[in-house]
PDB file of C-alpha atoms in Angstrom:
ATOM      1  CA  MET A  23      94.893  91.812 118.184  1.00 95.00           C
ATOM      2  CA  GLU A  24      91.340  91.504 119.454  1.00 98.00           C
ATOM      3  CA  ARG A  25      90.189  94.381 117.487  1.00 98.00           C
ATOM      4  CA  VAL A  26      91.769  93.427 114.026  1.00 98.00           C
ATOM      5  CA  ASN A  27      89.689  90.359 114.920  1.00 98.00           C
ATOM      6  CA  ARG A  28      86.820  92.442 115.319  1.00 98.00           C
ATOM      7  CA  ILE A  29      87.287  93.736 111.842  1.00 98.00           C
ATOM      8  CA  LEU A  30      87.296  90.173 110.374  1.00 96.00           C
ATOM      9  CA  LYS A  31      83.902  89.630 111.907  1.00 97.00           C
ATOM     10  CA  HIS A  32      82.651  93.149 111.041  1.00 98.00           C
ATOM     11  CA  PRO A  33      79.383  92.926 108.936  1.00 98.00           C
ATOM     12  CA  ARG A  34      80.445  95.720 106.670  1.00 98.00           C
ATOM     13  CA  TYR A  35      84.014  94.437 106.123  1.00 98.00           C
ATOM     14  CA  ALA A  36      82.441  90.795 105.138  1.00 97.00           C
ATOM     15  CA  ASP A  37      80.318  92.915 102.703  1.00 97.00           C
ATOM     16  CA  CYS A  38      83.229  94.337 101.099  1.00 96.00           C
ATOM     17  CA  LEU A  39      84.862  91.435 100.732  1.00 96.00           C
ATOM     18  CA  LYS A  40      82.031  89.873  99.357  1.00 97.00           C
ATOM     19  CA  ARG A  41      81.350  92.681  96.885  1.00 96.00           C
ATOM     20  CA  VAL A  42      85.090  92.306  95.649  1.00 94.00           C
ATOM     21  CA  LYS A  43      85.601  88.966  95.223  1.00 93.00           C
ATOM     22  CA  ASP A  44      82.469  89.201  93.163  1.00 93.00           C
ATOM     23  CA  CYS A  45      83.665  91.906  91.058  1.00 92.00           C
ATOM     24  CA  GLU A  46      86.902  89.649  90.731  1.00 88.00           C
ATOM     25  CA  SER A  47      85.370  86.719  89.873  1.00 90.00           C
ATOM     26  CA  GLY A  48      86.658  86.479  86.302  1.00 83.00           C
ATOM     27  CA  ARG A  49      89.852  88.079  87.154  1.00 71.00           C
ATOM     28  CA  ILE A  50      93.037  86.851  85.909  1.00 67.00           C
ATOM     29  CA  PHE A  51      95.450  89.336  87.864  1.00 70.00           C
ATOM     30  CA  CYS A  52      96.054  89.320  91.459  1.00 75.00           C
ATOM     31  CA  ARG A  53      93.148  89.343  93.466  1.00 76.00           C
ATOM     32  CA  HIS A  54      92.288  91.465  96.437  1.00 79.00           C
ATOM     33  CA  GLN A  55      91.276  88.795  99.047  1.00 86.00           C
ATOM     34  CA  MET A  56      92.348  87.919 102.733  1.00 89.00           C
ATOM     35  CA  GLU A  57      95.404  85.988 100.943  1.00 92.00           C
ATOM     36  CA  HIS A  58      96.328  89.399  99.796  1.00 93.00           C
ATOM     37  CA  PHE A  59      95.544  91.178 102.862  1.00 96.00           C
ATOM     38  CA  LEU A  60      97.750  88.820 105.309  1.00 96.00           C
ATOM     39  CA  ASP A  61     100.360  88.998 103.076  1.00 95.00           C
ATOM     40  CA  VAL A  62     100.333  92.767 103.249  1.00 97.00           C
ATOM     41  CA  ALA A  63     100.210  92.606 106.836  1.00 98.00           C
ATOM     42  CA  ARG A  64     102.983  90.264 107.538  1.00 98.00           C
ATOM     43  CA  ILE A  65     105.389  91.977 105.298  1.00 97.00           C
ATOM     44  CA  ALA A  66     104.896  95.348 106.696  1.00 98.00           C
ATOM     45  CA  TYR A  67     105.151  93.808 110.022  1.00 98.00           C
ATOM     46  CA  ILE A  68     108.407  92.126 108.840  1.00 98.00           C
ATOM     47  CA  LEU A  69     109.512  95.648 107.807  1.00 97.00           C
ATOM     48  CA  ASN A  70     108.331  97.166 110.927  1.00 98.00           C
ATOM     49  CA  LEU A  71     110.682  94.913 113.027  1.00 98.00           C
ATOM     50  CA  GLU A  72     113.662  94.943 110.985  1.00 97.00           C
ATOM     51  CA  GLU A  73     113.751  98.232 110.411  1.00 97.00           C
ATOM     52  CA  GLY A  74     112.547  98.838 114.235  1.00 97.00           C
ATOM     53  CA  ARG A  75     110.160 101.596 113.672  1.00 97.00           C
ATOM     54  CA  GLY A  76     108.002 100.584 116.741  1.00 97.00           C
ATOM     55  CA  LEU A  77     104.666 100.333 115.018  1.00 98.00           C
ATOM     56  CA  ALA A  78     101.548  98.599 117.001  1.00 98.00           C
ATOM     57  CA  LYS A  79     101.050  95.188 115.385  1.00 98.00           C
ATOM     58  CA  ASP A  80      97.345  95.826 115.304  1.00 98.00           C
ATOM     59  CA  MET A  81      97.687  98.976 113.607  1.00 98.00           C
ATOM     60  CA  ILE A  82      99.446  97.148 110.665  1.00 98.00           C
ATOM     61  CA  TYR A  83      96.969  94.592 110.408  1.00 98.00           C
ATOM     62  CA  ALA A  84      94.056  96.809 110.651  1.00 98.00           C
ATOM     63  CA  ALA A  85      95.681  99.317 107.988  1.00 98.00           C
ATOM     64  CA  ALA A  86      96.688  95.889 105.737  1.00 98.00           C
ATOM     65  CA  LEU A  87      93.090  94.230 106.463  1.00 98.00           C
ATOM     66  CA  LEU A  88      91.286  97.453 104.926  1.00 98.00           C
ATOM     67  CA  HIS A  89      93.331  98.660 102.437  1.00 96.00           C
ATOM     68  CA  ASP A  90      91.547  97.483  99.402  1.00 95.00           C
ATOM     69  CA  CYS A  91      88.246  96.701 100.892  1.00 96.00           C
ATOM     70  CA  GLY A  92      86.586  99.641  98.728  1.00 95.00           C
ATOM     71  CA  ARG A  93      88.143  97.809  95.623  1.00 93.00           C
ATOM     72  CA  TYR A  94      84.244  97.143  94.403  1.00 93.00           C
ATOM     73  CA  VAL A  95      83.786 100.824  94.350  1.00 95.00           C
ATOM     74  CA  GLN A  96      86.569 100.890  91.503  1.00 91.00           C
ATOM     75  CA  TYR A  97      84.750  98.195  89.635  1.00 91.00           C
ATOM     76  CA  THR A  98      81.764  99.771  90.103  1.00 94.00           C
ATOM     77  CA  ASP A  99      82.063 103.492  89.375  1.00 96.00           C
ATOM     78  CA  GLY A 100      85.506 104.248  88.801  1.00 90.00           C
ATOM     79  CA  THR A 101      86.286 105.779  92.460  1.00 92.00           C
ATOM     80  CA  PRO A 102      90.066 105.258  92.577  1.00 92.00           C
ATOM     81  CA  HIS A 103      89.726 102.238  95.317  1.00 92.00           C
ATOM     82  CA  GLU A 104      91.978 103.954  97.955  1.00 93.00           C
ATOM     83  CA  GLU A 105      89.593 106.689  98.169  1.00 95.00           C
ATOM     84  CA  ALA A 106      86.905 104.320  98.537  1.00 96.00           C
ATOM     85  CA  SER A 107      88.514 102.250 101.230  1.00 96.00           C
ATOM     86  CA  SER A 108      89.695 104.842 103.071  1.00 97.00           C
ATOM     87  CA  ALA A 109      85.968 106.633 103.017  1.00 97.00           C
ATOM     88  CA  ILE A 110      84.761 102.719 104.514  1.00 98.00           C
ATOM     89  CA  ALA A 111      87.458 102.271 107.115  1.00 98.00           C
ATOM     90  CA  PRO A 112      86.989 104.686 109.604  1.00 98.00           C
ATOM     91  CA  GLY A 113      83.108 103.410 110.299  1.00 98.00           C
ATOM     92  CA  ILE A 114      84.675  99.877 110.695  1.00 98.00           C
ATOM     93  CA  LEU A 115      87.591 100.814 112.672  1.00 98.00           C
ATOM     94  CA  LYS A 116      85.534 103.117 115.285  1.00 98.00           C
ATOM     95  CA  ASP A 117      83.133 100.128 115.881  1.00 98.00           C
ATOM     96  CA  CYS A 118      86.199  97.733 116.433  1.00 98.00           C
ATOM     97  CA  GLY A 119      87.463 100.008 119.213  1.00 98.00           C
ATOM     98  CA  PHE A 120      89.750 102.172 117.190  1.00 98.00           C
ATOM     99  CA  VAL A 121      89.895 105.579 118.695  1.00 98.00           C
ATOM    100  CA  SER A 122      90.217 109.102 116.642  1.00 98.00           C
ATOM    101  CA  ARG A 123      93.998 109.186 116.232  1.00 98.00           C
ATOM    102  CA  GLU A 124      94.585 105.456 115.288  1.00 98.00           C
ATOM    103  CA  ILE A 125      91.761 105.965 112.890  1.00 98.00           C
ATOM    104  CA  GLU A 126      93.125 109.025 111.274  1.00 98.00           C
ATOM    105  CA  GLU A 127      96.732 107.211 111.028  1.00 97.00           C
ATOM    106  CA  ILE A 128      95.398 104.015 109.496  1.00 98.00           C
ATOM    107  CA  THR A 129      92.873 105.937 107.106  1.00 97.00           C
ATOM    108  CA  GLU A 130      96.149 107.819 106.007  1.00 97.00           C
ATOM    109  CA  ALA A 131      98.136 104.493 105.487  1.00 97.00           C
ATOM    110  CA  ILE A 132      95.292 103.455 103.480  1.00 97.00           C
ATOM    111  CA  SER A 133      94.907 106.420 101.235  1.00 95.00           C
ATOM    112  CA  ALA A 134      98.717 106.890 100.540  1.00 93.00           C
ATOM    113  CA  HIS A 135      99.120 103.410  99.696  1.00 90.00           C
ATOM    114  CA  ARG A 136      99.530 103.569  96.145  1.00 85.00           C
ATOM    115  CA  ASP A 137     101.288 107.283  96.207  1.00 80.00           C
ATOM    116  CA  ARG A 138     104.779 106.666  97.518  1.00 86.00           C
ATOM    117  CA  SER A 139     105.618 110.318  98.269  1.00 83.00           C
ATOM    118  CA  ARG A 140     102.566 110.481 100.253  1.00 87.00           C
ATOM    119  CA  ALA A 141     103.425 107.142 101.966  1.00 86.00           C
ATOM    120  CA  GLU A 142     107.031 107.945 103.002  1.00 87.00           C
ATOM    121  CA  LYS A 143     105.636 110.730 104.991  1.00 90.00           C
ATOM    122  CA  ASN A 144     104.945 108.412 108.161  1.00 93.00           C
ATOM    123  CA  ALA A 145     105.928 105.056 109.395  1.00 96.00           C
ATOM    124  CA  LEU A 146     102.768 103.401 109.129  1.00 97.00           C
ATOM    125  CA  SER A 147     102.032 104.350 105.202  1.00 96.00           C
ATOM    126  CA  ASP A 148     105.367 103.535 104.549  1.00 96.00           C
ATOM    127  CA  VAL A 149     105.724 100.098 105.383  1.00 97.00           C
ATOM    128  CA  ILE A 150     101.959  99.606 104.155  1.00 97.00           C
ATOM    129  CA  TYR A 151     102.755 101.105 100.833  1.00 95.00           C
ATOM    130  CA  ARG A 152     105.960  99.035 100.578  1.00 95.00           C
ATOM    131  CA  ALA A 153     104.324  95.608 101.838  1.00 96.00           C
ATOM    132  CA  ASP A 154     101.631  96.024  99.178  1.00 93.00           C
ATOM    133  CA  LYS A 155     104.034  96.007  96.447  1.00 89.00           C
ATOM    134  CA  ALA A 156     106.281  93.252  97.957  1.00 91.00           C
ATOM    135  CA  SER A 157     103.352  91.328  98.338  1.00 88.00           C
ATOM    136  CA  ARG A 158     102.569  90.131  94.767  1.00 82.00           C
ATOM    137  CA  ALA A 159     104.444  86.698  93.943  1.00 76.00           C
ATOM    138  CA  CYS A 160     104.646  87.686  90.215  1.00 62.00           C
ATOM    139  CA  PHE A 161     107.603  85.144  89.527  1.00 77.00           C
ATOM    140  CA  SER A 162     104.937  82.490  89.877  1.00 74.00           C
ATOM    141  CA  CYS A 163     101.893  84.459  88.084  1.00 67.00           C
ATOM    142  CA  THR A 164     100.026  82.532  85.253  1.00 73.00           C
ATOM    143  CA  ALA A 165      99.013  85.897  83.969  1.00 73.00           C
ATOM    144  CA  GLN A 166     102.439  87.552  84.253  1.00 73.00           C
ATOM    145  CA  LYS A 167     102.630  88.233  80.326  1.00 73.00           C
ATOM    146  CA  GLN A 168      99.364  89.866  80.410  1.00 74.00           C
ATOM    147  CA  CYS A 169     100.433  92.121  83.345  1.00 68.00           C
ATOM    148  CA  ASP A 170     100.574  95.764  82.755  1.00 77.00           C
ATOM    149  CA  TRP A 171     103.103  96.122  85.619  1.00 72.00           C
ATOM    150  CA  LYS A 172     106.606  97.341  84.398  1.00 80.00           C
ATOM    151  CA  ALA A 173     108.812  94.772  84.380  1.00 78.00           C
ATOM    152  CA  ALA A 174     111.206  96.745  86.943  1.00 81.00           C
ATOM    153  CA  ARG A 175     107.954  96.897  89.333  1.00 79.00           C
ATOM    154  CA  LYS A 176     106.879  92.772  89.186  1.00 75.00           C
ATOM    155  CA  ASN A 177     108.387  90.535  92.093  1.00 71.00           C
ATOM    156  CA  MET A 178     110.461  87.976  90.433  1.00 77.00           C
ATOM    157  CA  GLU A 179     112.213  86.706  93.499  1.00 85.00           C
ATOM    158  CA  ILE A 180     111.245  86.202  97.222  1.00 83.00           C
ATOM    159  CA  ARG A 181     112.510  88.952  99.395  1.00 83.00           C
ATOM    160  CA  TYR A 182     110.023  88.604 102.065  1.00 84.00           C
TER     161      TYR A 182
END
């Protein structure tokens, strides 16, 4: 997990987190900060273990930590955050010791984390997609009534 911990200390990553936090300071809905990233990582890792997928822990955690890092770009200029995040991630990953093949796989998982049909095409994308959706504790959210998620998508029970 050494490379994952390098992501946490990377200046570009820290800047992204600060920008997202600033953009979401008045947001009543789910926020995109470390708690969410770690929830996604841990749920994805559970899925990986339960399903015997054999994905490397650091690949899962890297994708989860970076999957929403470009959220501030969406708030600023409307670029979908999966596009912005997948554009930001490669430089951070390279600096943190990930090789080209790993960077491509992680970037694809980030890019596909909002598109079920794309995510289903490979194991890392699939677990990140599903973990991202499962990570939300809708059952205890104070903004549940104002949320635009359809009732069928809301997590009203603990699954992971």
